[in-house]
Amino acid sequence: MGAAGKDGTQTGTEVDGPGQDAVAQILAGQEGIAGSRDELYKDLHRHPELGNQEDRTAAKAAGLLQEFGYEVHQKVGSTGVVGILRNGEGPTVLMRADMDALPVAEDTGLPYASKVTADDAGEEVPVAHACGHDVHVACLLGAARLLAESKSAWTGTFIALFQPAEELADGARRMIEGGLAGMIPKPDVALAQHVLAFPSGHLGTRPGAFLSSADSMRITVFGRGSHGSMPQLSVDPVLLAASIALRLQTVVSREVTPGVFAVLTIGRLSAGTKSNIIADRAVLELNIRTFDNDTRKLVLDAIRRIVSGECSAAGSPKDPDFELYDHYQLTTNDPDVTARVDKAFRSHFGKKATTLDRQSASEDFSEIPDSLGIPYTYWGLGGIDPALYAKAEAAGTVSSDIPANHSPHFAPVITPTLQTGTAAIVVAALVWLKPNA
């Protein structure tokens, strides 16, 4: 194992066979692009955009790809961007980055913090890159530039795909429906990464189920409205919804096999307009996370059974209404692809490359490779100041002191997060792209 480089990577090691010389040649350009890439990241962070509204981000990505010499397709689906760099015979690698931000008010205190607001379904909301998608965009553009500037080191085709609306669960689908398959050569493999709340400079993946499936469900239960002083004339939907909320907490604890992962969260419960009016309906919004389809079906069936039973017991005048929406399918890493990337990461990054635990978060990335009929792997990238994380870990306060994704305080450190994320893309891509002799 060679000596550690400036970003904590290892040098003079082998990446999944003969390709290390090509990796080293390409990554030698990291220092030269760091300044512009880091400034691009700050710019993206300062100007976040909600899903399917990423016009400025998409224009930045498309413009830079064109400067780098890529064939560029814009407005794929909604605001999606695809760049294709053909460099002779060889395999084709697709690398995806998501672009959208969240309706969150940033509270990081950074000099480049977002102060942006935007229209979200008719409501003006604050917007921030509280999930780190700006990291993904900056790293992919950095890697795309390095590959374009080092074409003598490799052969094949590299596809840089910038996806909208991951947070809305429809960005990947929109790109597929927008004709993605017809505008790119069929890839041999698809890759993606996500910055997470563990030490910057570290990264890792795992074979099989990596990110959970997720379903959102909106349930409307019906009562009979009345004056607040005459509850005997009503079927109170608030009481009904409260009973349902309590009973649903037994699904995971009493119906799912102990040790099998499942999460059932009630994120919204609403009814009525005034204190002295008993409403005629209530709405519950649920979120369900699972790692296998059998458990998913068990939980969804249990929800419908419990809600219907409680409505019947309350004398509800109408059957409940169930609306399933925002479905994220399982992210299941291909074992062979993951083993090859994991080997390359461990060879290049040394002990900073690990096997991560399964993540309860969810993604729509897998819809793209699944629609193309190709294998994929998805890895996690650390974004937290290592010293800060170590201090919290020693004190046992990681959960309270380290902001996770979607927190208004979440802000990955630029160094070495961007260096590591850029290098990871190159290292993984070069497992397939052929090194020139």
CSV table of C-alpha atoms in Angstrom, one decimal:
chain,number,residue,atom,x,y,z
A,1,MET,CA,0.0,0.0,0.0
A,2,GLY,CA,1.4,3.4,-1.0
A,3,ALA,CA,1.6,6.6,0.9
A,4,ALA,CA,-1.4,8.7,1.6
A,5,GLY,CA,-2.2,11.6,-0.8
A,6,LYS,CA,-3.4,15.1,0.1
A,7,ASP,CA,-7.0,14.0,0.3
A,8,GLY,CA,-6.3,10.9,2.3
A,9,THR,CA,-6.3,8.6,-0.7
A,10,GLN,CA,-3.6,6.0,-1.3
A,11,THR,CA,-1.1,6.3,-4.1
A,12,GLY,CA,0.8,3.6,-5.9
A,13,THR,CA,-1.9,1.0,-5.4
A,14,GLU,CA,-3.8,-1.2,-7.9
A,15,VAL,CA,-7.4,-0.5,-8.8
A,16,ASP,CA,-9.2,-3.7,-9.8
A,17,GLY,CA,-6.4,-4.8,-12.1
A,18,PRO,CA,-4.3,-2.7,-14.4
A,19,GLY,CA,-5.8,0.8,-14.2
A,20,GLN,CA,-4.0,2.5,-11.4
A,21,ASP,CA,-1.7,4.4,-13.7
A,22,ALA,CA,-4.8,5.7,-15.6
A,23,VAL,CA,-6.4,6.7,-12.3
A,24,ALA,CA,-3.3,8.4,-11.1
A,25,GLN,CA,-2.9,10.3,-14.4
A,26,ILE,CA,-6.5,11.5,-14.3
A,27,LEU,CA,-6.5,12.4,-10.6
A,28,ALA,CA,-3.3,14.4,-11.0
A,29,GLY,CA,-5.6,17.1,-12.3
A,30,GLN,CA,-7.5,17.4,-9.1
A,31,GLU,CA,-5.4,20.3,-7.7
A,32,GLY,CA,-5.9,22.2,-10.9
A,33,ILE,CA,-9.7,22.1,-10.8
A,34,ALA,CA,-10.2,22.4,-7.1
A,35,GLY,CA,-10.6,26.2,-7.0
A,36,SER,CA,-13.2,26.4,-9.7
A,37,ARG,CA,-15.0,23.3,-8.5
A,38,ASP,CA,-15.2,24.6,-4.9
A,39,GLU,CA,-16.5,27.9,-6.1
A,40,LEU,CA,-19.1,26.2,-8.2
A,41,TYR,CA,-20.2,24.2,-5.1
A,42,LYS,CA,-20.6,27.5,-3.1
A,43,ASP,CA,-22.6,29.0,-6.0
A,44,LEU,CA,-24.9,26.0,-6.2
A,45,HIS,CA,-25.3,26.0,-2.4
A,46,ARG,CA,-26.2,29.7,-2.4
A,47,HIS,CA,-28.7,29.2,-5.2
A,48,PRO,CA,-30.7,26.1,-4.5
A,49,GLU,CA,-33.8,25.1,-6.6
A,50,LEU,CA,-36.7,22.8,-5.8
A,51,GLY,CA,-37.5,19.7,-7.8
A,52,ASN,CA,-38.4,20.2,-11.5
A,53,GLN,CA,-37.4,23.9,-11.1
A,54,GLU,CA,-33.7,23.4,-11.4
A,55,ASP,CA,-33.3,25.6,-14.4
A,56,ARG,CA,-30.2,27.6,-13.2
A,57,THR,CA,-28.5,24.5,-11.9
A,58,ALA,CA,-29.2,22.6,-15.1
A,59,ALA,CA,-27.9,25.5,-17.2
A,60,LYS,CA,-24.7,25.6,-15.2
A,61,ALA,CA,-24.2,21.8,-15.7
A,62,ALA,CA,-25.0,21.9,-19.4
A,63,GLY,CA,-22.7,24.9,-20.1
A,64,LEU,CA,-19.8,23.3,-18.3
A,65,LEU,CA,-20.3,20.0,-20.0
A,66,GLN,CA,-20.2,21.7,-23.4
A,67,GLU,CA,-17.0,23.5,-22.4
A,68,PHE,CA,-15.5,20.1,-21.5
A,69,GLY,CA,-16.4,18.7,-24.9
A,70,TYR,CA,-19.4,16.6,-24.1
A,71,GLU,CA,-22.4,16.0,-26.3
A,72,VAL,CA,-25.2,17.6,-24.2
A,73,HIS,CA,-28.9,17.0,-24.0
A,74,GLN,CA,-31.0,19.4,-22.0
A,75,LYS,CA,-34.5,19.5,-20.6
A,76,VAL,CA,-34.7,15.7,-20.4
A,77,GLY,CA,-37.9,14.9,-18.6
A,78,SER,CA,-38.2,18.3,-17.0
A,79,THR,CA,-34.8,19.9,-16.3
A,80,GLY,CA,-32.6,16.9,-16.7
A,81,VAL,CA,-29.2,17.1,-18.3
A,82,VAL,CA,-27.2,14.4,-20.0
A,83,GLY,CA,-23.6,14.7,-21.1
A,84,ILE,CA,-21.9,12.1,-23.3
A,85,LEU,CA,-18.1,11.8,-23.7
A,86,ARG,CA,-17.2,9.3,-26.4
A,87,ASN,CA,-13.6,8.3,-26.3
A,88,GLY,CA,-13.0,5.3,-28.6
A,89,GLU,CA,-14.0,1.7,-28.1
A,90,GLY,CA,-14.8,0.2,-24.8
A,91,PRO,CA,-17.5,0.0,-22.1
A,92,THR,CA,-20.0,2.7,-21.3
A,93,VAL,CA,-20.3,4.0,-17.7
A,94,LEU,CA,-23.3,6.2,-16.5
A,95,MET,CA,-22.8,8.3,-13.4
A,96,ARG,CA,-25.8,10.1,-11.9
A,97,ALA,CA,-26.0,13.2,-9.7
A,98,ASP,CA,-29.3,14.6,-8.4
A,99,MET,CA,-29.8,18.4,-8.5
A,100,ASP,CA,-32.8,19.4,-6.4
A,101,ALA,CA,-33.0,21.1,-3.0
A,102,LEU,CA,-35.5,21.1,-0.2
A,103,PRO,CA,-38.1,23.5,1.2
A,104,VAL,CA,-36.0,24.1,4.3
A,105,ALA,CA,-34.7,27.4,5.9
A,106,GLU,CA,-30.9,27.0,6.1
A,107,ASP,CA,-29.4,27.7,9.6
A,108,THR,CA,-25.7,26.9,9.1
A,109,GLY,CA,-24.3,30.4,9.4
A,110,LEU,CA,-22.1,29.8,6.4
A,111,PRO,CA,-21.1,32.9,4.3
A,112,TYR,CA,-22.5,31.1,1.3
A,113,ALA,CA,-25.7,30.0,3.0
A,114,SER,CA,-29.0,30.1,1.0
A,115,LYS,CA,-31.4,32.9,1.5
A,116,VAL,CA,-33.6,31.7,-1.5
A,117,THR,CA,-37.3,31.3,-1.4
A,118,ALA,CA,-39.5,29.7,-4.1
A,119,ASP,CA,-43.0,28.8,-5.0
A,120,ASP,CA,-44.0,25.3,-3.9
A,121,ALA,CA,-47.5,24.4,-4.9
A,122,GLY,CA,-48.7,28.0,-4.5
A,123,GLU,CA,-46.8,28.6,-1.2
A,124,GLU,CA,-43.7,30.7,-0.9
A,125,VAL,CA,-41.1,28.6,1.0
A,126,PRO,CA,-37.5,28.8,2.0
A,127,VAL,CA,-35.1,26.6,-0.1
A,128,ALA,CA,-31.8,25.0,0.9
A,129,HIS,CA,-29.5,22.3,-0.2
A,130,ALA,CA,-30.1,20.5,3.1
A,131,CYS,CA,-29.5,17.1,1.5
A,132,GLY,CA,-26.2,17.7,-0.2
A,133,HIS,CA,-27.2,17.4,-3.8
A,134,ASP,CA,-25.0,20.4,-4.6
A,135,VAL,CA,-22.1,18.2,-3.5
A,136,HIS,CA,-23.2,15.6,-6.0
A,137,VAL,CA,-23.4,18.0,-8.9
A,138,ALA,CA,-20.0,19.6,-8.1
A,139,CYS,CA,-18.3,16.3,-7.8
A,140,LEU,CA,-19.7,14.9,-11.0
A,141,LEU,CA,-18.8,18.0,-13.0
A,142,GLY,CA,-15.3,17.8,-11.5
A,143,ALA,CA,-14.9,14.2,-12.5
A,144,ALA,CA,-16.4,14.9,-15.9
A,145,ARG,CA,-13.8,17.6,-16.5
A,146,LEU,CA,-10.9,15.4,-15.3
A,147,LEU,CA,-11.9,12.6,-17.6
A,148,ALA,CA,-12.3,15.0,-20.6
A,149,GLU,CA,-8.9,16.5,-19.9
A,150,SER,CA,-7.2,13.1,-19.6
A,151,LYS,CA,-8.7,11.2,-22.6
A,152,SER,CA,-5.3,9.7,-23.4
A,153,ALA,CA,-5.5,7.7,-20.2
A,154,TRP,CA,-8.7,5.7,-21.0
A,155,THR,CA,-11.1,4.5,-23.7
A,156,GLY,CA,-14.8,4.0,-23.7
A,157,THR,CA,-17.8,6.3,-23.1
A,158,PHE,CA,-18.6,8.3,-20.0
A,159,ILE,CA,-22.2,9.6,-19.4
A,160,ALA,CA,-22.7,12.3,-16.8
A,161,LEU,CA,-26.4,12.4,-15.9
A,162,PHE,CA,-27.9,15.3,-13.8
A,163,GLN,CA,-31.3,14.3,-12.5
A,164,PRO,CA,-34.1,16.6,-11.3
A,165,ALA,CA,-36.6,16.0,-8.5
A,166,GLU,CA,-35.2,13.2,-6.5
A,167,GLU,CA,-36.9,14.6,-3.5
A,168,LEU,CA,-40.3,14.4,-5.3
A,169,ALA,CA,-39.7,10.8,-6.3
A,170,ASP,CA,-40.5,11.6,-10.0
A,171,GLY,CA,-37.2,12.9,-11.5
A,172,ALA,CA,-35.8,9.6,-12.6
A,173,ARG,CA,-39.2,8.5,-14.0
A,174,ARG,CA,-39.5,11.8,-15.9
A,175,MET,CA,-36.1,11.4,-17.5
A,176,ILE,CA,-37.0,7.8,-18.6
A,177,GLU,CA,-40.3,9.0,-20.0
A,178,GLY,CA,-38.5,11.9,-21.7
A,179,GLY,CA,-36.6,9.4,-23.9
A,180,LEU,CA,-33.4,8.9,-22.0
A,181,ALA,CA,-32.8,5.4,-23.4
A,182,GLY,CA,-32.9,6.7,-27.0
A,183,MET,CA,-30.4,9.5,-26.5
A,184,ILE,CA,-27.5,7.5,-24.9
A,185,PRO,CA,-25.5,4.4,-25.8
A,186,LYS,CA,-26.6,1.6,-23.5
A,187,PRO,CA,-24.4,1.7,-20.4
A,188,ASP,CA,-22.7,-1.4,-19.1
A,189,VAL,CA,-23.1,-0.1,-15.5
A,190,ALA,CA,-24.7,2.8,-13.6
A,191,LEU,CA,-23.2,4.5,-10.6
A,192,ALA,CA,-24.4,7.0,-8.0
A,193,GLN,CA,-23.3,8.5,-4.7
A,194,HIS,CA,-24.8,10.4,-1.8
A,195,VAL,CA,-23.1,12.6,0.9
A,196,LEU,CA,-24.1,11.4,4.4
A,197,ALA,CA,-23.5,12.4,8.0
A,198,PHE,CA,-20.3,10.5,8.7
A,199,PRO,CA,-16.6,11.7,8.5
A,200,SER,CA,-15.5,13.5,5.4
A,201,GLY,CA,-12.8,11.7,3.5
A,202,HIS,CA,-14.5,8.3,4.2
A,203,LEU,CA,-16.8,6.4,1.9
A,204,GLY,CA,-18.4,3.0,1.5
A,205,THR,CA,-21.1,0.8,-0.1
A,206,ARG,CA,-22.6,-2.6,0.5
A,207,PRO,CA,-24.0,-5.3,-1.8
A,208,GLY,CA,-27.8,-6.0,-1.9
A,209,ALA,CA,-30.4,-3.8,-0.3
A,210,PHE,CA,-28.7,-0.5,0.6
A,211,LEU,CA,-31.5,2.1,0.7
A,212,SER,CA,-35.0,1.3,1.8
A,213,SER,CA,-38.2,1.4,-0.2
A,214,ALA,CA,-40.5,4.2,0.8
A,215,ASP,CA,-44.2,4.8,0.4
A,216,SER,CA,-46.3,7.8,1.4
A,217,MET,CA,-50.0,7.2,2.0
A,218,ARG,CA,-52.7,9.7,2.5
A,219,ILE,CA,-55.8,8.4,4.4
A,220,THR,CA,-59.0,10.3,4.6
A,221,VAL,CA,-61.5,9.0,7.3
A,222,PHE,CA,-65.1,10.3,7.4
A,223,GLY,CA,-67.2,11.2,10.3
A,224,ARG,CA,-70.4,13.2,10.8
A,225,GLY,CA,-70.1,16.8,11.6
A,226,SER,CA,-71.9,18.6,14.4
A,227,HIS,CA,-71.7,21.5,16.8
A,228,GLY,CA,-69.0,21.1,19.4
A,229,SER,CA,-71.7,21.2,22.2
A,230,MET,CA,-73.6,18.3,20.7
A,231,PRO,CA,-71.1,15.5,20.3
A,232,GLN,CA,-73.8,12.8,20.6
A,233,LEU,CA,-75.0,13.9,17.1
A,234,SER,CA,-71.6,13.4,15.5
A,235,VAL,CA,-69.2,10.7,14.5
A,236,ASP,CA,-66.0,12.5,15.6
A,237,PRO,CA,-63.3,12.1,13.0
A,238,VAL,CA,-60.7,13.5,15.4
A,239,LEU,CA,-61.3,10.8,17.9
A,240,LEU,CA,-61.3,8.3,15.1
A,241,ALA,CA,-58.0,9.5,13.7
A,242,ALA,CA,-56.4,9.5,17.1
A,243,SER,CA,-57.5,5.9,17.6
A,244,ILE,CA,-56.0,5.0,14.3
A,245,ALA,CA,-52.8,6.8,15.0
A,246,LEU,CA,-52.3,4.8,18.3
A,247,ARG,CA,-53.3,1.5,16.8
A,248,LEU,CA,-51.0,1.9,13.8
A,249,GLN,CA,-48.0,2.0,16.2
A,250,THR,CA,-48.7,-1.8,16.8
A,251,VAL,CA,-48.0,-2.8,13.2
A,252,VAL,CA,-44.2,-2.8,13.5
A,253,SER,CA,-44.1,-3.8,17.2
A,254,ARG,CA,-46.7,-6.7,16.9
A,255,GLU,CA,-47.0,-7.7,13.3
A,256,VAL,CA,-43.5,-7.4,11.8
A,257,THR,CA,-41.1,-10.2,12.7
A,258,PRO,CA,-38.6,-9.0,15.4
A,259,GLY,CA,-35.3,-8.1,13.7
A,260,VAL,CA,-36.9,-7.3,10.4
A,261,PHE,CA,-36.6,-3.6,9.5
A,262,ALA,CA,-39.8,-1.5,9.1
A,263,VAL,CA,-40.7,2.1,9.9
A,264,LEU,CA,-44.2,3.5,10.0
A,265,THR,CA,-44.4,7.2,10.7
A,266,ILE,CA,-47.5,9.4,10.8
A,267,GLY,CA,-46.2,12.8,9.6
A,268,ARG,CA,-49.5,14.6,9.4
A,269,LEU,CA,-52.9,14.5,11.1
A,270,SER,CA,-55.3,17.2,10.4
A,271,ALA,CA,-59.0,17.9,10.9
A,272,GLY,CA,-61.4,20.8,11.4
A,273,THR,CA,-61.4,24.5,11.2
A,274,LYS,CA,-62.6,25.8,14.6
A,275,SER,CA,-62.7,24.7,18.2
A,276,ASN,CA,-66.5,24.4,18.5
A,277,ILE,CA,-67.1,22.6,15.3
A,278,ILE,CA,-66.8,18.8,15.0
A,279,ALA,CA,-65.5,18.2,11.4
A,280,ASP,CA,-66.8,15.6,9.0
A,281,ARG,CA,-63.4,14.2,8.1
A,282,ALA,CA,-59.8,13.9,9.1
A,283,VAL,CA,-56.6,13.3,7.1
A,284,LEU,CA,-53.6,11.3,8.1
A,285,GLU,CA,-50.4,11.1,6.0
A,286,LEU,CA,-48.1,8.2,6.6
A,287,ASN,CA,-44.6,7.2,5.5
A,288,ILE,CA,-43.5,3.6,5.4
A,289,ARG,CA,-40.0,2.3,5.0
A,290,THR,CA,-39.0,-1.4,4.4
A,291,PHE,CA,-36.1,-3.4,2.9
A,292,ASP,CA,-38.1,-6.2,1.3
A,293,ASN,CA,-41.4,-6.4,-0.7
A,294,ASP,CA,-43.0,-9.0,1.6
A,295,THR,CA,-42.6,-6.7,4.6
A,296,ARG,CA,-43.9,-3.8,2.6
A,297,LYS,CA,-47.0,-5.7,1.6
A,298,LEU,CA,-47.5,-6.8,5.2
A,299,VAL,CA,-47.4,-3.3,6.5
A,300,LEU,CA,-49.6,-1.8,3.8
A,301,ASP,CA,-52.2,-4.5,4.2
A,302,ALA,CA,-52.1,-4.0,8.0
A,303,ILE,CA,-52.7,-0.3,7.6
A,304,ARG,CA,-55.7,-0.8,5.4
A,305,ARG,CA,-57.1,-3.5,7.8
A,306,ILE,CA,-56.7,-1.4,10.9
A,307,VAL,CA,-58.1,1.9,9.4
A,308,SER,CA,-61.1,0.1,8.0
A,309,GLY,CA,-61.7,-1.7,11.3
A,310,GLU,CA,-61.5,1.5,13.3
A,311,CYS,CA,-63.8,3.3,10.9
A,312,SER,CA,-66.3,0.5,11.2
A,313,ALA,CA,-66.1,0.5,15.0
A,314,ALA,CA,-66.7,4.2,15.1
A,315,GLY,CA,-69.7,4.0,12.9
A,316,SER,CA,-68.1,6.0,10.1
A,317,PRO,CA,-70.8,6.8,7.4
A,318,LYS,CA,-68.3,6.2,4.6
A,319,ASP,CA,-65.4,3.9,3.8
A,320,PRO,CA,-62.0,5.4,4.3
A,321,ASP,CA,-60.1,6.7,1.2
A,322,PHE,CA,-56.5,5.4,0.7
A,323,GLU,CA,-54.1,7.2,-1.6
A,324,LEU,CA,-50.6,5.8,-2.1
A,325,TYR,CA,-48.1,8.2,-3.6
A,326,ASP,CA,-44.4,9.2,-3.7
A,327,HIS,CA,-43.2,5.6,-4.0
A,328,TYR,CA,-39.4,4.9,-3.9
A,329,GLN,CA,-38.4,1.4,-4.8
A,330,LEU,CA,-35.6,-0.5,-3.1
A,331,THR,CA,-32.0,0.5,-4.0
A,332,THR,CA,-30.5,-3.0,-4.3
A,333,ASN,CA,-26.8,-2.9,-5.2
A,334,ASP,CA,-25.7,-5.5,-7.7
A,335,PRO,CA,-23.3,-7.9,-5.9
A,336,ASP,CA,-20.7,-8.2,-8.7
A,337,VAL,CA,-20.6,-4.5,-9.5
A,338,THR,CA,-20.5,-3.6,-5.8
A,339,ALA,CA,-17.6,-6.0,-5.2
A,340,ARG,CA,-15.6,-4.5,-8.0
A,341,VAL,CA,-16.2,-0.9,-6.9
A,342,ASP,CA,-15.5,-1.8,-3.2
A,343,LYS,CA,-12.2,-3.5,-4.2
A,344,ALA,CA,-11.2,-0.4,-6.1
A,345,PHE,CA,-12.2,1.9,-3.3
A,346,ARG,CA,-10.3,0.0,-0.7
A,347,SER,CA,-7.2,-0.1,-3.0
A,348,HIS,CA,-7.3,3.6,-3.6
A,349,PHE,CA,-8.7,5.1,-0.3
A,350,GLY,CA,-7.2,2.5,2.0
A,351,LYS,CA,-8.9,2.3,5.5
A,352,LYS,CA,-11.2,5.2,4.6
A,353,ALA,CA,-13.2,2.8,2.4
A,354,THR,CA,-15.6,0.7,4.4
A,355,THR,CA,-18.8,-1.4,4.2
A,356,LEU,CA,-21.7,0.9,5.3
A,357,ASP,CA,-24.8,-0.2,7.1
A,358,ARG,CA,-28.1,-0.2,5.3
A,359,GLN,CA,-29.6,3.2,5.2
A,360,SER,CA,-33.2,3.9,6.0
A,361,ALA,CA,-33.3,6.8,3.5
A,362,SER,CA,-34.8,6.2,0.0
A,363,GLU,CA,-33.9,7.1,-3.6
A,364,ASP,CA,-35.4,7.0,-7.1
A,365,PHE,CA,-32.0,6.5,-8.8
A,366,SER,CA,-32.5,2.8,-9.3
A,367,GLU,CA,-35.4,3.4,-11.7
A,368,ILE,CA,-32.9,4.6,-14.3
A,369,PRO,CA,-30.7,1.5,-14.5
A,370,ASP,CA,-33.7,-0.8,-14.0
A,371,SER,CA,-35.4,0.8,-17.0
A,372,LEU,CA,-32.2,0.3,-19.0
A,373,GLY,CA,-31.7,-3.2,-17.9
A,374,ILE,CA,-28.2,-2.7,-16.4
A,375,PRO,CA,-26.6,-3.4,-13.0
A,376,TYR,CA,-25.7,-0.6,-10.6
A,377,THR,CA,-24.1,0.3,-7.3
A,378,TYR,CA,-24.7,3.3,-5.0
A,379,TRP,CA,-22.3,4.4,-2.4
A,380,GLY,CA,-22.2,6.8,0.6
A,381,LEU,CA,-19.7,9.6,1.0
A,382,GLY,CA,-18.9,11.3,4.3
A,383,GLY,CA,-19.4,15.0,4.6
A,384,ILE,CA,-18.8,15.9,8.3
A,385,ASP,CA,-15.7,17.5,9.7
A,386,PRO,CA,-13.7,14.5,11.0
A,387,ALA,CA,-12.5,16.2,14.2
A,388,LEU,CA,-16.1,17.3,15.0
A,389,TYR,CA,-17.4,13.8,14.4
A,390,ALA,CA,-14.7,12.2,16.5
A,391,LYS,CA,-15.5,14.5,19.4
A,392,ALA,CA,-19.2,13.8,19.2
A,393,GLU,CA,-18.5,10.1,18.9
A,394,ALA,CA,-16.3,10.1,21.9
A,395,ALA,CA,-18.9,11.9,23.9
A,396,GLY,CA,-21.7,9.7,22.7
A,397,THR,CA,-23.6,12.6,21.2
A,398,VAL,CA,-23.5,11.9,17.4
A,399,SER,CA,-27.3,11.8,17.2
A,400,SER,CA,-27.7,15.2,18.9
A,401,ASP,CA,-24.5,17.0,17.7
A,402,ILE,CA,-24.1,15.9,14.1
A,403,PRO,CA,-26.7,17.3,11.8
A,404,ALA,CA,-28.1,14.7,9.4
A,405,ASN,CA,-29.5,15.2,5.9
A,406,HIS,CA,-32.6,17.3,5.7
A,407,SER,CA,-31.6,19.2,8.8
A,408,PRO,CA,-31.5,23.1,8.5
A,409,HIS,CA,-27.9,22.7,10.0
A,410,PHE,CA,-26.7,20.1,7.5
A,411,ALA,CA,-23.6,21.5,5.6
A,412,PRO,CA,-20.9,19.2,4.4
A,413,VAL,CA,-17.3,20.5,4.7
A,414,ILE,CA,-15.8,21.4,1.4
A,415,THR,CA,-12.5,19.8,2.1
A,416,PRO,CA,-12.0,16.9,1.7
A,417,THR,CA,-15.6,16.0,0.8
A,418,LEU,CA,-15.3,17.3,-2.8
A,419,GLN,CA,-11.9,15.8,-3.4
A,420,THR,CA,-13.1,12.4,-2.2
A,421,GLY,CA,-16.3,12.6,-4.1
A,422,THR,CA,-14.6,13.5,-7.3
A,423,ALA,CA,-12.0,10.9,-6.9
A,424,ALA,CA,-14.6,8.2,-6.1
A,425,ILE,CA,-16.3,8.8,-9.4
A,426,VAL,CA,-13.1,8.5,-11.3
A,427,VAL,CA,-11.9,5.4,-9.4
A,428,ALA,CA,-15.3,3.6,-9.9
A,429,ALA,CA,-15.6,4.6,-13.6
A,430,LEU,CA,-12.1,3.3,-14.3
A,431,VAL,CA,-13.1,-0.1,-13.1
A,432,TRP,CA,-14.9,-0.3,-16.5
A,433,LEU,CA,-13.4,2.3,-18.7
A,434,LYS,CA,-10.3,0.7,-20.4
A,435,PRO,CA,-6.9,2.2,-19.5
A,436,ASN,CA,-4.8,3.1,-22.5
A,437,ALA,CA,-1.6,1.0,-22.7
